[in-house]
Structures are given as C-alpha cells and as structure tokens.
mmCIF file of C-alpha atoms in Angstrom:
data_model
loop_
_atom_site.group_PDB
_atom_site.id
_atom_site.type_symbol
_atom_site.label_atom_id
_atom_site.label_comp_id
_atom_site.label_asym_id
_atom_site.label_seq_id
_atom_site.Cartn_x
_atom_site.Cartn_y
_atom_site.Cartn_z
ATOM 1 C CA MET K 8 67.137 -12.913 -35.458
ATOM 2 C CA ASN K 9 63.559 -13.856 -34.737
ATOM 3 C CA VAL K 10 63.359 -14.537 -31.003
ATOM 4 C CA LEU K 11 60.247 -14.665 -28.810
ATOM 5 C CA MET K 12 60.997 -14.742 -25.062
ATOM 6 C CA LEU K 13 57.883 -15.507 -23.019
ATOM 7 C CA SER K 14 58.066 -14.787 -19.306
ATOM 8 C CA SER K 15 55.959 -17.839 -18.476
ATOM 9 C CA SER K 16 54.004 -20.741 -19.947
ATOM 10 C CA ARG K 17 50.872 -19.839 -18.000
ATOM 11 C CA PHE K 18 49.161 -16.576 -17.164
ATOM 12 C CA GLY K 19 46.119 -16.065 -14.982
ATOM 13 C CA GLU K 20 43.395 -18.618 -15.680
ATOM 14 C CA TYR K 21 44.608 -19.471 -19.190
ATOM 15 C CA ASP K 22 45.509 -23.045 -20.123
ATOM 16 C CA TYR K 23 49.100 -24.024 -20.786
ATOM 17 C CA LEU K 24 50.635 -21.619 -23.382
ATOM 18 C CA ALA K 25 47.145 -20.419 -24.353
ATOM 19 C CA TYR K 26 47.689 -16.753 -23.470
ATOM 20 C CA ALA K 27 50.618 -16.636 -25.901
ATOM 21 C CA GLU K 28 49.084 -18.666 -28.737
ATOM 22 C CA SER K 29 48.593 -15.701 -31.074
ATOM 23 C CA TRP K 30 52.172 -14.500 -30.448
ATOM 24 C CA ILE K 31 53.511 -18.000 -31.107
ATOM 25 C CA ASN K 32 51.506 -18.412 -34.314
ATOM 26 C CA GLU K 33 52.512 -15.010 -35.657
ATOM 27 C CA HIS K 34 56.143 -15.647 -34.766
ATOM 28 C CA LEU K 35 56.275 -19.006 -36.548
ATOM 29 C CA GLY K 36 54.338 -17.907 -39.615
ATOM 30 C CA ALA K 37 54.143 -20.809 -42.080
ATOM 31 C CA VAL K 38 56.427 -23.067 -40.016
ATOM 32 C CA LYS K 39 54.612 -26.163 -38.762
ATOM 33 C CA ASN K 40 57.472 -28.460 -37.701
ATOM 34 C CA VAL K 41 59.208 -27.394 -34.500
ATOM 35 C CA LEU K 42 62.031 -28.860 -32.446
ATOM 36 C CA PHE K 43 61.365 -28.795 -28.712
ATOM 37 C CA ILE K 44 64.137 -28.793 -26.100
ATOM 38 C CA PRO K 45 62.742 -30.137 -22.777
ATOM 39 C CA TYR K 46 66.059 -30.138 -20.885
ATOM 40 C CA ALA K 47 64.764 -27.761 -18.183
ATOM 41 C CA GLY K 48 62.206 -30.376 -17.162
ATOM 42 C CA ILE K 49 63.156 -32.219 -13.993
ATOM 43 C CA THR K 50 60.146 -33.763 -12.271
ATOM 44 C CA MET K 51 58.305 -34.227 -15.575
ATOM 45 C CA GLY K 52 59.869 -36.701 -17.987
ATOM 46 C CA TRP K 53 60.926 -35.336 -21.354
ATOM 47 C CA ASP K 54 58.476 -37.521 -23.277
ATOM 48 C CA ALA K 55 55.605 -36.263 -21.119
ATOM 49 C CA TYR K 56 56.856 -32.688 -21.427
ATOM 50 C CA THR K 57 56.913 -32.945 -25.221
ATOM 51 C CA VAL K 58 53.400 -34.404 -25.219
ATOM 52 C CA ALA K 59 52.194 -31.486 -23.084
ATOM 53 C CA VAL K 60 53.620 -28.952 -25.540
ATOM 54 C CA GLN K 61 52.166 -30.882 -28.485
ATOM 55 C CA SER K 62 48.736 -30.897 -26.793
ATOM 56 C CA ALA K 63 48.912 -27.144 -26.240
ATOM 57 C CA LEU K 64 50.066 -26.402 -29.800
ATOM 58 C CA GLN K 65 47.977 -28.904 -31.724
ATOM 59 C CA HIS K 66 48.415 -27.181 -35.078
ATOM 60 C CA LEU K 67 52.169 -27.852 -34.943
ATOM 61 C CA LYS K 68 54.274 -30.994 -35.229
ATOM 62 C CA VAL K 69 56.405 -30.980 -32.071
ATOM 63 C CA THR K 70 59.472 -33.217 -31.909
ATOM 64 C CA GLY K 71 61.575 -33.517 -28.762
ATOM 65 C CA ILE K 72 65.320 -33.136 -29.269
ATOM 66 C CA HIS K 73 65.871 -36.079 -26.901
ATOM 67 C CA GLU K 74 64.299 -38.336 -29.539
ATOM 68 C CA SER K 75 67.269 -37.708 -31.844
ATOM 69 C CA ASP K 76 70.496 -39.720 -31.771
ATOM 70 C CA ASN K 77 72.304 -36.566 -32.907
ATOM 71 C CA PRO K 78 71.027 -33.465 -31.061
ATOM 72 C CA LYS K 79 73.400 -31.142 -32.902
ATOM 73 C CA MET K 80 72.109 -32.348 -36.273
ATOM 74 C CA ALA K 81 68.557 -31.916 -34.999
ATOM 75 C CA ILE K 82 69.344 -28.259 -34.288
ATOM 76 C CA GLN K 83 70.922 -27.802 -37.716
ATOM 77 C CA ASN K 84 67.836 -29.254 -39.432
ATOM 78 C CA ALA K 85 65.234 -27.479 -37.287
ATOM 79 C CA GLU K 86 62.663 -25.203 -38.911
ATOM 80 C CA ALA K 87 62.036 -23.577 -35.511
ATOM 81 C CA ILE K 88 63.359 -24.104 -31.988
ATOM 82 C CA LEU K 89 61.203 -24.128 -28.837
ATOM 83 C CA VAL K 90 62.818 -24.240 -25.391
ATOM 84 C CA GLY K 91 60.615 -24.897 -22.387
ATOM 85 C CA GLY K 92 60.731 -23.792 -18.790
ATOM 86 C CA GLY K 93 61.798 -25.600 -15.655
ATOM 87 C CA ASN K 94 65.226 -25.398 -14.078
ATOM 88 C CA THR K 95 67.559 -23.017 -15.907
ATOM 89 C CA PHE K 96 70.712 -24.579 -14.464
ATOM 90 C CA ASN K 97 69.820 -28.039 -15.740
ATOM 91 C CA LEU K 98 68.834 -26.626 -19.122
ATOM 92 C CA LEU K 99 72.153 -24.850 -19.589
ATOM 93 C CA HIS K 100 74.099 -27.822 -18.194
ATOM 94 C CA LEU K 101 72.661 -30.143 -20.838
ATOM 95 C CA LEU K 102 73.065 -27.624 -23.652
ATOM 96 C CA TYR K 103 76.767 -27.493 -22.814
ATOM 97 C CA GLU K 104 76.989 -31.248 -22.307
ATOM 98 C CA HIS K 105 75.596 -31.852 -25.810
ATOM 99 C CA ASP K 106 77.681 -28.989 -27.285
ATOM 100 C CA LEU K 107 74.576 -27.165 -28.527
ATOM 101 C CA ILE K 108 75.207 -23.548 -27.480
ATOM 102 C CA ASP K 109 77.065 -22.516 -30.634
ATOM 103 C CA ALA K 110 74.762 -24.622 -32.820
ATOM 104 C CA ILE K 111 71.690 -22.803 -31.489
ATOM 105 C CA LYS K 112 73.367 -19.402 -31.784
ATOM 106 C CA HIS K 113 74.357 -20.050 -35.394
ATOM 107 C CA LYS K 114 70.927 -21.371 -36.340
ATOM 108 C CA VAL K 115 69.059 -18.445 -34.783
ATOM 109 C CA GLU K 116 71.468 -15.886 -36.235
ATOM 110 C CA GLN K 117 70.549 -17.307 -39.663
ATOM 111 C CA GLY K 118 66.909 -16.385 -38.991
ATOM 112 C CA THR K 119 65.422 -19.624 -37.649
ATOM 113 C CA PRO K 120 62.575 -18.718 -35.245
ATOM 114 C CA TYR K 121 63.288 -19.304 -31.566
ATOM 115 C CA ILE K 122 60.645 -19.388 -28.847
ATOM 116 C CA GLY K 123 61.466 -19.811 -25.169
ATOM 117 C CA TRP K 124 59.478 -19.530 -21.988
ATOM 118 C CA SER K 125 60.731 -19.135 -18.432
ATOM 119 C CA ALA K 126 64.104 -20.968 -18.398
ATOM 120 C CA GLY K 127 64.020 -21.044 -22.196
ATOM 121 C CA SER K 128 63.867 -17.252 -22.157
ATOM 122 C CA ASN K 129 66.401 -16.843 -19.365
ATOM 123 C CA ILE K 130 69.136 -18.416 -21.505
ATOM 124 C CA CYS K 131 68.604 -15.750 -24.191
ATOM 125 C CA GLY K 132 70.527 -13.200 -22.122
ATOM 126 C CA LEU K 133 74.199 -12.828 -21.361
ATOM 127 C CA SER K 134 74.165 -15.366 -18.562
ATOM 128 C CA ILE K 135 71.758 -17.159 -16.229
ATOM 129 C CA ARG K 136 72.976 -15.311 -13.136
ATOM 130 C CA THR K 137 69.588 -13.597 -12.656
ATOM 131 C CA THR K 138 67.414 -16.701 -12.895
ATOM 132 C CA ASN K 139 65.025 -17.351 -10.012
ATOM 133 C CA ASP K 140 65.928 -21.047 -9.970
ATOM 134 C CA MET K 141 67.863 -23.089 -7.437
ATOM 135 C CA PRO K 142 71.306 -24.215 -8.707
ATOM 136 C CA ILE K 143 70.556 -27.931 -8.460
ATOM 137 C CA ILE K 144 73.350 -28.751 -10.910
ATOM 138 C CA GLU K 145 76.473 -26.876 -12.004
ATOM 139 C CA PRO K 146 76.737 -26.088 -15.718
ATOM 140 C CA LYS K 147 80.080 -25.801 -17.446
ATOM 141 C CA SER K 148 79.508 -22.041 -17.542
ATOM 142 C CA PHE K 149 76.796 -19.547 -16.646
ATOM 143 C CA ASP K 150 77.273 -17.867 -20.051
ATOM 144 C CA ALA K 151 74.153 -18.143 -22.175
ATOM 145 C CA LEU K 152 73.035 -17.424 -25.752
ATOM 146 C CA HIS K 153 73.657 -13.634 -25.839
ATOM 147 C CA PHE K 154 70.639 -12.888 -28.037
ATOM 148 C CA VAL K 155 70.048 -9.904 -25.726
ATOM 149 C CA ASN K 156 72.940 -7.790 -24.465
ATOM 150 C CA ALA K 157 71.531 -7.837 -20.936
ATOM 151 C CA GLN K 158 70.434 -10.180 -18.192
ATOM 152 C CA LEU K 159 66.859 -11.461 -18.140
ATOM 153 C CA ASN K 160 64.501 -12.085 -15.242
ATOM 154 C CA PRO K 161 61.297 -13.859 -16.330
ATOM 155 C CA HIS K 162 58.449 -14.342 -13.835
ATOM 156 C CA TYR K 163 59.319 -10.960 -12.363
ATOM 157 C CA THR K 164 57.118 -9.911 -9.467
ATOM 158 C CA ASP K 165 57.262 -7.136 -6.914
ATOM 159 C CA TYR K 166 54.616 -8.795 -4.734
ATOM 160 C CA VAL K 167 55.728 -9.302 -1.144
ATOM 161 C CA ALA K 168 53.709 -11.733 0.963
ATOM 162 C CA PRO K 169 52.542 -10.522 4.382
ATOM 163 C CA ASN K 170 55.057 -11.286 7.126
ATOM 164 C CA PHE K 171 57.696 -12.358 4.579
ATOM 165 C CA HIS K 172 61.168 -11.456 5.838
ATOM 166 C CA GLY K 173 63.438 -12.818 3.113
ATOM 167 C CA GLU K 174 64.963 -10.809 0.304
ATOM 168 C CA THR K 175 62.506 -9.587 -2.327
ATOM 169 C CA ARG K 176 63.081 -9.968 -6.051
ATOM 170 C CA ASP K 177 64.006 -6.293 -6.251
ATOM 171 C CA GLN K 178 66.605 -6.761 -3.542
ATOM 172 C CA ARG K 179 68.118 -9.784 -5.287
ATOM 173 C CA LEU K 180 68.350 -7.923 -8.592
ATOM 174 C CA ALA K 181 69.820 -4.910 -6.802
ATOM 175 C CA GLU K 182 72.510 -7.222 -5.406
ATOM 176 C CA PHE K 183 73.413 -8.304 -8.934
ATOM 177 C CA CYS K 184 73.507 -4.714 -10.165
ATOM 178 C CA THR K 185 75.708 -3.685 -7.249
ATOM 179 C CA LEU K 186 78.325 -6.239 -8.280
ATOM 180 C CA GLN K 187 77.748 -5.748 -12.031
ATOM 181 C CA PRO K 188 76.881 -2.032 -12.386
ATOM 182 C CA THR K 189 77.391 -1.962 -16.168
ATOM 183 C CA VAL K 190 75.106 -4.949 -16.902
ATOM 184 C CA PRO K 191 71.365 -4.165 -17.149
ATOM 185 C CA VAL K 192 68.644 -6.643 -16.196
ATOM 186 C CA LEU K 193 65.361 -6.770 -18.139
ATOM 187 C CA ALA K 194 62.609 -8.028 -15.837
ATOM 188 C CA ILE K 195 59.271 -9.079 -17.349
ATOM 189 C CA ARG K 196 56.068 -10.094 -15.609
ATOM 190 C CA GLU K 197 54.056 -13.234 -16.306
ATOM 191 C CA GLY K 198 51.828 -12.682 -19.325
ATOM 192 C CA SER K 199 54.539 -10.620 -21.031
ATOM 193 C CA ALA K 200 57.246 -11.355 -23.576
ATOM 194 C CA LEU K 201 60.205 -9.768 -25.284
ATOM 195 C CA LEU K 202 60.421 -9.952 -29.055
ATOM 196 C CA ILE K 203 63.446 -9.564 -31.300
ATOM 197 C CA ARG K 204 62.497 -8.949 -34.929
ATOM 198 C CA ASP K 205 64.001 -6.820 -37.701
ATOM 199 C CA ASN K 206 66.953 -5.999 -35.425
ATOM 200 C CA LYS K 207 64.617 -4.405 -32.884
ATOM 201 C CA LEU K 208 63.596 -5.393 -29.361
ATOM 202 C CA ARG K 209 60.215 -4.630 -27.805
ATOM 203 C CA LEU K 210 57.844 -5.765 -25.080
ATOM 204 C CA LEU K 211 54.639 -7.705 -25.791
ATOM 205 C CA GLY K 212 51.692 -7.621 -23.418
ATOM 206 C CA GLU K 213 49.882 -5.013 -21.362
ATOM 207 C CA LEU K 214 52.013 -5.180 -18.203
ATOM 208 C CA ASN K 215 55.074 -2.992 -17.785
ATOM 209 C CA GLY K 216 58.558 -4.427 -17.576
ATOM 210 C CA PHE K 217 61.531 -3.005 -15.734
ATOM 211 C CA VAL K 218 65.184 -2.306 -16.380
ATOM 212 C CA PHE K 219 67.430 -2.720 -13.355
ATOM 213 C CA ALA K 220 70.762 -0.948 -13.829
ATOM 214 C CA SER K 221 73.215 0.221 -11.180
ATOM 215 C CA GLN K 222 70.800 1.143 -8.381
ATOM 216 C CA GLU K 223 67.957 2.259 -10.670
ATOM 217 C CA LYS K 224 64.681 0.548 -11.548
ATOM 218 C CA ILE K 225 63.134 1.997 -14.702
ATOM 219 C CA SER K 226 59.719 1.002 -16.031
ATOM 220 C CA PHE K 227 59.061 0.384 -19.737
ATOM 221 C CA ASP K 228 55.963 -0.558 -21.717
ATOM 222 C CA ASN K 229 55.009 -2.047 -25.086
ATOM 223 C CA THR K 230 55.290 1.293 -26.888
ATOM 224 C CA GLN K 231 58.998 1.699 -26.190
ATOM 225 C CA ASP K 232 61.966 0.745 -28.335
ATOM 226 C CA LEU K 233 64.349 -1.471 -26.343
ATOM 227 C CA THR K 234 66.827 -1.981 -29.169
ATOM 228 C CA GLU K 235 69.677 -0.492 -27.141
ATOM 229 C CA TYR K 236 69.753 -3.810 -25.278
ATOM 230 C CA LEU K 237 70.583 -5.856 -28.381
#
C-alpha cells in the first residue's frame, strides 16, 4: 500500500495544503489525475470543496467523486484517491451508504496511492472511535479502512487553555485505552503525517507523535520504524 495520512490540511501560517505539497507530490509521483472524496465536508458544499483542493494542487486534475453517477466505478478507475477533512462521522456514513469501503480497500491494496487529511486520515485506522469530531450523524458502523492496525488521532495536541476544566485530549485517549487496553492509538500533531510505503510505516515531519496504549503515552519521532502497527 501507498498511504499518506496527513494530520491536517493547514499548519502554522502556510496556505491550504501548502506545508504538505512536497509530500503529496512525492507520494503521487507521475500521477496527475486524482479522485477527491469531499464527503467529510458539511458547511462547505462539495463543489466548492473540490474547487478549493484543485486551487491548492494546481498541477493536478482533481475530480470530485460526487460528480460521478457511479461512485464505486469512480473508485475502481481512480489513479489516486484523496479524502479530505471535515466531519469523520459524515465521511464514514456516506462511504457506507455508497458501499465504497471495500472498493477503497481493494484499490489501495493493489497499490493505488491514497492521501487523506484530518477525517480522511482518521478513517485509515481500525475505527473512528478516537476522532475529535462530534457524532452529528450515525454511520452504519464505526469500523474503518484498517490500513493501520491501530486507532488514529489527527490534530493531536496536549495544549490546555488557561482555566479550562473539561477533559484534555490525553484524558479522552486514556479513556479509550482503559476500555480497549490491547488497541494502540497513534496521535500525530498538525504539520505531521504517517506514511505507509514498502510495507513500512513511519512519521513525516519534525514534531514527535505519540502512542497511547493501556495507560502509557510513548513518544516517537521520524527516525523510528512504526511497522509493528501495520
């Protein structure tokens, strides 16, 4: 598989997807025609979402899957698949509604490049139970694409605002690990990504990620082999 899982579409003062442009280009190689899945978009219409991605990636030809009368055939014919961020629950709901989960799995397992960011990365794990999003709609299942044999938590932050008294991200992930002690969670900060290539998994970017497992939080960096989580 060739899977690029970006934590976010923006980082710092960079324009939309600009911080990850070199990773995206290297991941796609000679591929210029990409299929974009905007299903996580809620407040932005899918046409506008596709235009935004096309504007950010001007060297590519970006086609929204919603433009096709046969989404499953669009997946089967795709040279590369891009899945954008937004609400993870809505994204997974529509993937199930259009019967695309197995189609995407099969296509990516054949080597078709996949790039996701935020929600589009979250669905690469075992399930979406560690998304940061509000469950505004109920998917058929929380089970996701299983590209990684772990849970994912994009947009990870350990920042706690002054006078904030709600649960922190660490506490929420610890709750998951308490109920699911054998299932690790890979948490990556904005500006980072996870890459599957040549049957190996590694971190991209300069910021450390974290593995939450049982009651442990273990830091990892871009020099470490994470293949045990495939």
